[in-house]
Coordinates of C-alpha atoms in Angstrom, one line a residue:
Chain S
M157 CA 76.7 149.1 75.2
K158 CA 78.2 152.2 76.6
L159 CA 78.5 150.7 80.1
F160 CA 80.7 147.8 78.8
E161 CA 82.9 150.3 77.0
A162 CA 83.2 152.5 80.1
L163 CA 84.2 149.5 82.2
G164 CA 86.7 148.6 79.5
L165 CA 85.1 145.2 78.8
N166 CA 86.5 143.5 75.8
W167 CA 85.7 139.9 75.0
K168 CA 89.2 139.2 73.8
I169 CA 90.6 140.4 77.1
L170 CA 88.0 138.4 79.0
I171 CA 88.9 135.2 77.2
A172 CA 92.6 136.0 77.8
Q173 CA 91.9 136.4 81.5
L174 CA 89.8 133.3 81.6
V175 CA 92.5 131.2 80.0
N176 CA 95.1 132.8 82.2
F177 CA 93.2 132.1 85.4
G178 CA 92.2 128.6 84.3
L179 CA 95.8 127.8 83.6
L180 CA 96.8 129.2 86.9
I181 CA 94.3 127.0 88.8
W182 CA 95.4 123.9 86.9
I183 CA 99.1 124.5 87.4
L184 CA 98.8 125.5 91.0
H185 CA 96.6 122.4 91.7
K186 CA 98.8 120.0 89.8
F187 CA 102.1 121.2 91.2
G188 CA 101.0 123.1 94.3
Y189 CA 98.1 121.8 96.4
G190 CA 98.0 118.3 94.9
P191 CA 101.5 117.3 96.0
I192 CA 101.3 119.2 99.3
I193 CA 98.0 117.6 100.2
K194 CA 99.4 114.3 99.2
F195 CA 102.4 114.9 101.4
I196 CA 100.2 115.9 104.3
D197 CA 97.9 112.9 103.9
E198 CA 100.9 110.5 103.6
R199 CA 102.5 112.0 106.6
R200 CA 99.3 111.8 108.6
K201 CA 98.9 108.2 107.6
K202 CA 102.5 107.4 108.5
I203 CA 102.1 109.1 111.9
E204 CA 98.8 107.2 112.5
K205 CA 100.5 104.0 111.5
G206 CA 103.5 104.7 113.7
L207 CA 101.2 105.4 116.7
E208 CA 99.3 102.2 116.0
N209 CA 102.6 100.3 115.7
A210 CA 103.8 101.8 118.9
K211 CA 100.6 100.7 120.6
L212 CA 101.0 97.2 119.2
V213 CA 104.6 97.0 120.3
E214 CA 103.6 98.1 123.7
E215 CA 100.9 95.5 123.9
K216 CA 103.4 92.9 122.7
L217 CA 105.9 94.0 125.2
K218 CA 103.4 93.7 127.9
K219 CA 102.5 90.2 126.8
A220 CA 106.1 89.3 126.5
D221 CA 106.6 90.6 130.0
E222 CA 103.8 88.4 131.2
A223 CA 105.1 85.4 129.3
E224 CA 108.5 86.0 130.8
K225 CA 107.1 86.1 134.3
E226 CA 105.2 82.9 133.6
I227 CA 108.2 81.2 132.2
I228 CA 110.3 82.3 135.2
I229 CA 107.7 81.0 137.6
S230 CA 107.3 77.7 135.8
A231 CA 111.0 77.4 135.6
K232 CA 111.3 78.0 139.3
K233 CA 108.7 75.4 140.0
E234 CA 110.4 73.0 137.7
A235 CA 113.7 73.6 139.4
Q236 CA 112.1 73.1 142.8
K237 CA 110.6 69.9 141.6
I238 CA 113.9 68.6 140.1
V239 CA 115.8 69.5 143.3
S240 CA 113.2 67.8 145.6
S241 CA 113.0 64.7 143.4
S242 CA 116.7 64.5 143.1
T243 CA 117.1 64.9 146.9
E244 CA 114.6 62.1 147.4
L245 CA 116.4 60.0 144.9
A246 CA 119.7 60.7 146.5
Q247 CA 118.2 59.8 149.9
K248 CA 116.8 56.6 148.6
N249 CA 120.1 55.8 146.9
R250 CA 122.0 56.4 150.0
E251 CA 119.7 54.3 152.1
E252 CA 119.9 51.5 149.5
M253 CA 123.6 51.7 149.4
I254 CA 123.9 51.6 153.1
K255 CA 121.5 48.7 153.3
K256 CA 123.5 46.9 150.6
A257 CA 126.7 47.7 152.3
E258 CA 125.3 46.4 155.6
E259 CA 124.1 43.3 153.9
E260 CA 127.4 42.7 152.2
A261 CA 129.2 43.2 155.5
Q262 CA 126.8 40.7 157.1
R263 CA 127.3 38.3 154.3
I264 CA 131.1 38.6 154.5
L265 CA 131.0 38.2 158.2
V266 CA 128.8 35.1 158.0
S267 CA 130.9 33.5 155.3
Y268 CA 134.1 34.2 157.2
E269 CA 132.6 32.7 160.4
K270 CA 131.6 29.7 158.5
K271 CA 135.0 29.3 156.9
G272 CA 136.7 29.8 160.2
K273 CA 134.6 27.2 161.8
Q274 CA 135.3 24.8 159.0
E275 CA 139.0 25.5 159.3
K276 CA 138.9 24.9 162.9
D277 CA 137.0 21.6 162.5
K278 CA 139.4 20.5 159.9
I279 CA 142.4 21.4 162.0
M280 CA 140.8 19.7 165.0
N281 CA 140.1 16.6 162.9
E282 CA 143.7 16.5 161.6
A283 CA 145.0 17.0 165.1
K284 CA 142.8 14.3 166.4
K285 CA 144.0 12.0 163.6
E286 CA 147.6 12.8 164.2
L287 CA 147.1 12.3 167.9
S288 CA 145.4 9.0 167.3
D289 CA 148.3 8.0 165.1
L290 CA 150.7 9.1 167.8
V291 CA 148.8 7.2 170.4
I292 CA 148.7 4.1 168.2
M293 CA 152.4 4.4 167.6
A294 CA 153.1 4.9 171.2
T295 CA 150.9 2.1 172.2
E296 CA 152.5 -0.1 169.5
K297 CA 155.9 0.7 170.9
I298 CA 154.7 0.1 174.4
I299 CA 153.1 -3.2 173.7
S300 CA 155.6 -3.9 170.8
K301 CA 153.2 -5.5 168.9
N302 CA 151.5 -4.4 165.7
I303 CA 148.0 -3.6 166.0
T304 CA 146.6 -4.2 162.6
T305 CA 143.3 -5.5 163.2
S306 CA 140.7 -3.1 162.3
S307 CA 138.7 -3.8 165.4
D308 CA 141.4 -2.5 167.5
R309 CA 141.9 0.6 165.5
E310 CA 138.2 1.3 165.6
E311 CA 138.3 0.9 169.3
I312 CA 141.1 3.4 169.6
D313 CA 139.5 6.0 167.3
K314 CA 136.3 5.6 169.4
I315 CA 138.2 6.3 172.5
I316 CA 139.9 9.4 171.1
L317 CA 136.7 10.8 169.8
E318 CA 135.0 10.3 173.1
K319 CA 137.8 12.1 174.8
G320 CA 138.4 14.9 172.3
Chain Z
M32 CA 100.7 166.7 88.5
K33 CA 97.5 165.5 86.9
L34 CA 94.9 163.3 88.6
D35 CA 93.9 160.7 86.2
I36 CA 91.0 158.4 87.1
S37 CA 89.5 156.1 84.6
L38 CA 87.0 153.3 85.1
A39 CA 88.5 151.2 82.3
P40 CA 92.0 149.9 82.4
N41 CA 94.5 151.5 80.0
I42 CA 95.8 149.7 77.0
L43 CA 99.5 149.4 77.1
F44 CA 100.1 147.7 73.7
N45 CA 98.5 145.4 71.2
L46 CA 99.5 141.8 71.0
G47 CA 98.2 140.9 67.5
S48 CA 94.6 141.7 67.8
L49 CA 94.6 141.4 71.6
P50 CA 94.8 144.7 73.3
V51 CA 96.9 144.2 76.4
T52 CA 95.8 146.5 79.2
N53 CA 97.8 147.2 82.2
T54 CA 95.7 145.0 84.4
L55 CA 95.9 142.1 82.0
F56 CA 99.6 142.6 81.7
W57 CA 100.0 142.5 85.5
S58 CA 97.7 139.5 85.9
F59 CA 99.9 137.6 83.5
I60 CA 103.0 138.7 85.4
L61 CA 101.4 137.7 88.7
S62 CA 100.3 134.3 87.3
V63 CA 103.8 133.6 86.0
A64 CA 105.3 134.6 89.3
L65 CA 102.8 132.3 91.2
I66 CA 103.5 129.4 88.8
V67 CA 107.3 129.9 89.1
V68 CA 107.0 129.8 92.9
T69 CA 104.7 126.8 92.8
L70 CA 107.1 124.9 90.4
Y71 CA 110.1 125.8 92.5
M72 CA 108.3 124.6 95.7
R73 CA 107.1 121.5 93.9
Y74 CA 110.6 120.3 93.3
S75 CA 111.9 121.3 96.6
L76 CA 109.3 119.4 98.6
K77 CA 110.9 117.2 101.2
R78 CA 109.5 114.4 103.3
I79 CA 110.8 116.3 106.4
P80 CA 109.6 119.8 105.8
G81 CA 111.8 122.9 106.2
R82 CA 110.5 126.2 107.5
W83 CA 109.0 127.4 104.2
Q84 CA 107.5 124.1 103.4
S85 CA 106.0 124.0 106.9
I86 CA 104.4 127.4 106.4
L87 CA 103.0 126.3 103.0
E88 CA 101.7 123.1 104.4
I89 CA 100.0 124.8 107.3
L90 CA 98.4 127.3 104.8
V91 CA 97.2 124.6 102.5
E92 CA 96.1 122.3 105.3
E93 CA 94.3 125.0 107.3
G94 CA 92.7 126.2 104.0
L95 CA 91.5 122.7 103.3
N96 CA 90.2 122.3 106.8
F97 CA 88.3 125.5 106.5
V98 CA 86.8 124.5 103.2
E99 CA 85.9 121.2 104.7
S100 CA 84.2 122.9 107.6
I101 CA 82.0 124.8 105.3
I102 CA 81.2 122.3 102.6
G103 CA 80.9 119.4 105.0
S104 CA 83.0 116.6 103.5
R105 CA 86.7 116.2 102.8
K106 CA 86.0 114.6 99.4
K107 CA 84.0 117.6 98.3
A108 CA 86.5 120.0 99.9
K109 CA 89.4 118.5 97.9
K110 CA 87.5 119.1 94.7
V111 CA 86.6 122.7 95.4
F112 CA 89.8 123.6 97.2
P113 CA 91.9 124.3 94.1
L114 CA 89.4 126.8 92.7
V115 CA 88.7 128.6 95.9
F116 CA 92.3 128.7 97.2
T117 CA 93.7 129.9 93.8
M118 CA 91.1 132.6 93.8
F119 CA 92.1 133.7 97.3
I120 CA 95.8 133.7 96.5
F121 CA 95.4 135.4 93.2
I122 CA 93.2 138.1 94.5
V123 CA 95.3 138.7 97.6
F124 CA 98.5 139.1 95.6
A125 CA 96.7 141.1 92.9
N126 CA 95.6 143.5 95.6
L127 CA 98.9 143.5 97.5
L128 CA 100.8 144.2 94.3
T129 CA 99.6 147.8 94.4
F130 CA 101.5 148.3 97.7
I131 CA 104.8 148.0 96.0
P132 CA 105.9 151.6 96.2
G133 CA 106.7 153.9 93.3
Q134 CA 104.1 152.5 90.9
S135 CA 102.0 155.6 90.5
A136 CA 105.1 157.7 89.8
L137 CA 105.6 156.0 86.4
S138 CA 103.7 156.6 83.2
I139 CA 104.2 155.3 79.7
H140 CA 103.7 157.3 76.6
T141 CA 101.6 155.4 74.1
Q142 CA 99.5 156.3 71.1
S143 CA 96.5 156.9 73.2
G144 CA 98.3 159.3 75.5
D145 CA 100.2 158.8 78.8
V146 CA 99.1 155.7 80.7
A147 CA 100.1 154.3 84.0
P148 CA 101.8 150.9 83.6
F149 CA 100.6 149.8 87.0
R150 CA 97.0 149.4 88.1
A151 CA 95.4 147.2 90.7
I152 CA 94.3 144.1 88.8
M153 CA 91.0 143.9 90.6
S154 CA 90.2 147.5 89.8
D155 CA 89.5 146.2 86.3
Y156 CA 85.9 145.1 86.1
G157 CA 86.7 142.7 83.3
M158 CA 89.1 140.6 85.6
V159 CA 86.6 140.6 88.4
F160 CA 83.9 139.7 86.0
V161 CA 85.8 136.7 84.8
L162 CA 86.4 135.5 88.3
T163 CA 82.7 136.0 89.2
M164 CA 81.6 134.1 86.1
I165 CA 83.9 131.2 87.0
S166 CA 82.5 131.2 90.5
I167 CA 78.8 131.4 89.5
I168 CA 79.0 129.0 86.6
T169 CA 80.9 126.5 88.7
A170 CA 78.1 126.7 91.3
Q171 CA 75.4 126.2 88.6
V172 CA 77.3 123.2 87.2
V173 CA 77.6 121.7 90.6
A174 CA 73.9 122.3 91.2
I175 CA 73.0 120.6 87.9
I176 CA 75.3 117.7 88.7
T177 CA 73.8 117.4 92.2
H178 CA 70.1 117.6 91.3
G179 CA 70.0 116.6 87.7
P180 CA 69.0 119.0 84.9
F181 CA 65.3 118.8 85.7
G182 CA 65.8 119.2 89.4
Y183 CA 67.9 122.2 88.7
L184 CA 65.3 123.8 86.4
S185 CA 62.4 123.0 88.8
K186 CA 64.1 125.1 91.3
F187 CA 63.5 128.2 89.1
I188 CA 60.3 127.3 87.2
N189 CA 57.9 125.8 89.7
L190 CA 54.3 125.5 88.7
K191 CA 53.0 123.7 91.8
S192 CA 51.5 126.8 93.2
P193 CA 51.5 130.6 92.5
L194 CA 53.7 131.2 95.5
A195 CA 56.2 128.6 94.4
F196 CA 56.3 130.1 91.0
V197 CA 57.0 133.6 92.3
L198 CA 59.6 132.1 94.6
G199 CA 61.2 130.4 91.7
L200 CA 61.4 133.6 89.8
M201 CA 62.9 135.3 92.8
D202 CA 65.5 132.6 92.9
L203 CA 66.3 133.2 89.3
I204 CA 66.7 136.9 89.9
G205 CA 68.8 136.0 93.0
E206 CA 71.2 134.0 90.8
V207 CA 71.6 136.9 88.4
A208 CA 72.0 139.3 91.3
K209 CA 74.8 137.1 92.7
I210 CA 76.9 137.9 89.7
L211 CA 76.4 141.6 90.3
S212 CA 76.8 141.6 94.0
L213 CA 79.8 139.4 94.0
S214 CA 81.7 141.2 91.2
F215 CA 80.9 144.7 92.2
R216 CA 81.8 144.1 95.8
L217 CA 85.3 143.3 94.9
F218 CA 85.6 145.7 92.1
G219 CA 84.0 148.5 94.0
N220 CA 86.2 148.1 97.1
I221 CA 89.5 147.9 95.2
F222 CA 88.6 150.6 92.7
A223 CA 87.4 152.9 95.4
G224 CA 90.5 152.2 97.4
E225 CA 92.6 153.0 94.4
V226 CA 90.8 156.2 93.7
L227 CA 90.8 157.2 97.4
G228 CA 94.5 156.5 97.6
S229 CA 95.4 158.6 94.5
V230 CA 93.1 161.4 95.6
M231 CA 94.7 161.5 99.0
L232 CA 98.1 161.3 97.5
F233 CA 97.1 164.2 95.2
L234 CA 95.8 166.3 98.0
A235 CA 98.3 165.6 100.7
P236 CA 101.3 163.5 99.7
F237 CA 102.8 163.1 103.1
F238 CA 101.5 161.1 106.1
I239 CA 97.8 161.7 105.3
P240 CA 97.6 158.8 102.8
L241 CA 99.1 156.4 105.3
P242 CA 95.9 155.5 107.2
F243 CA 94.2 155.0 103.9
A244 CA 96.9 152.8 102.7
L245 CA 96.6 150.7 105.9
L246 CA 92.8 150.6 105.3
G247 CA 93.5 149.5 101.7
L248 CA 95.8 146.8 103.0
I249 CA 93.1 145.4 105.2
T250 CA 90.6 145.7 102.4
A251 CA 92.9 143.9 100.0
I252 CA 93.0 140.8 102.3
I253 CA 89.4 140.9 103.5
Q254 CA 88.0 141.3 100.0
A255 CA 90.0 138.4 98.7
F256 CA 88.8 136.3 101.6
V257 CA 85.2 137.4 101.1
F258 CA 85.2 136.7 97.4
S259 CA 86.6 133.2 97.7
L260 CA 84.5 132.5 100.7
L261 CA 81.3 133.5 98.9
T262 CA 82.4 131.3 95.9
L263 CA 82.8 128.4 98.3
I264 CA 79.4 129.1 99.9
F265 CA 77.7 129.3 96.5
I266 CA 79.2 126.0 95.5
S267 CA 78.4 124.3 98.8
M268 CA 74.9 125.6 98.6
A269 CA 74.6 124.2 95.2
S270 CA 75.9 120.8 96.3
E271 CA 73.3 120.4 99.0
M272 CA 69.8 121.8 98.6
E273 CA 68.3 120.7 102.0
K274 CA 70.2 123.2 104.1
K275 CA 69.6 126.0 101.7
E276 CA 68.0 128.4 104.2
E277 CA 70.7 128.0 106.7
Q278 CA 73.3 128.7 104.1
S279 CA 71.6 131.8 102.7
Q280 CA 71.5 133.1 106.3
R281 CA 75.2 132.7 106.5
E282 CA 75.5 134.5 103.1
C283 CA 73.5 137.4 104.5
M284 CA 75.8 137.6 107.5
V285 CA 78.8 137.9 105.2

């Protein structure tokens, strides 16, 4: 094969080249492209995940915002309710208290009136009794004679009562 | 000054029974350099990339995306990528290595006369042939895996009709022709560039060789790209038979 000779083809050299190139591919793949591609893929995944997370967070934030608003609104409503109910209650209490106080006042007034009247009656009675005693004493002195009989006494009492 | 052009690479020394040619020697050196750089890079990879790592990542990612755009799926692309990308890097640096100045000024005295210690790696047909065989055999293996051994054979030996039989034979010839076209495209371009460069340097050493050197620089990158792209296309063609016609059209365009 003159052509092979002219081209310098030698099977030993060819095998050496083949081994050389095969080794080169293997090493470059194992230590070069492999790790780089892995890195790139990992980074891409990370970025994708990050973007997804960001989206998720944004959504959550939006939801949280809505929830916040809702909570605030409901809290306001609640507060309104509490204020109005407490105002009502206070109103009611006040009215009740006033009413009670009025009643109490009335009661006290009534009881004092009654007491006063009783006192007056009592004093009057005592005064009448004393007066009747005085009258009897005076009459005794005047007529110098003891009036002991009950019919007389009754007669006198009757007279005083009629007059007083 | 003597103009020395030889089709075959020169033997620098013998390593046991293995004759080490200048191209083999430089391909070893290049491989070691690439491996060292790769290893260094591997252990300086950081989660937050620096400038160099960013450049490398962009290169690898865009390369992978490109492979994916041709072969169709990322899974397939990840499998083919190491082969194709290594081919590209290896051929590019092999071609660019000749642009380190001062190479052709040196010669080494050996038993077979004075030889140049530097020679473009791809101007050795043996090296290109090895790469071509790797490319073609990988494509055939992928085809066998995709279609099964019988499906693969029936592509070439088809007895359904006389026309199909002839087309099958044409396919067979086409596969063989791929080896030649793929290998001689790269080899021819680089070898011709070398010869042209040295002739120009011989005829007019100042300024005149510059445009040719620039042309050579462009060729160096384009041929590396074409070679790896064709490998990629062969493999993707083998991995899907349905879109064959479309793919071969693309091949014709390249």
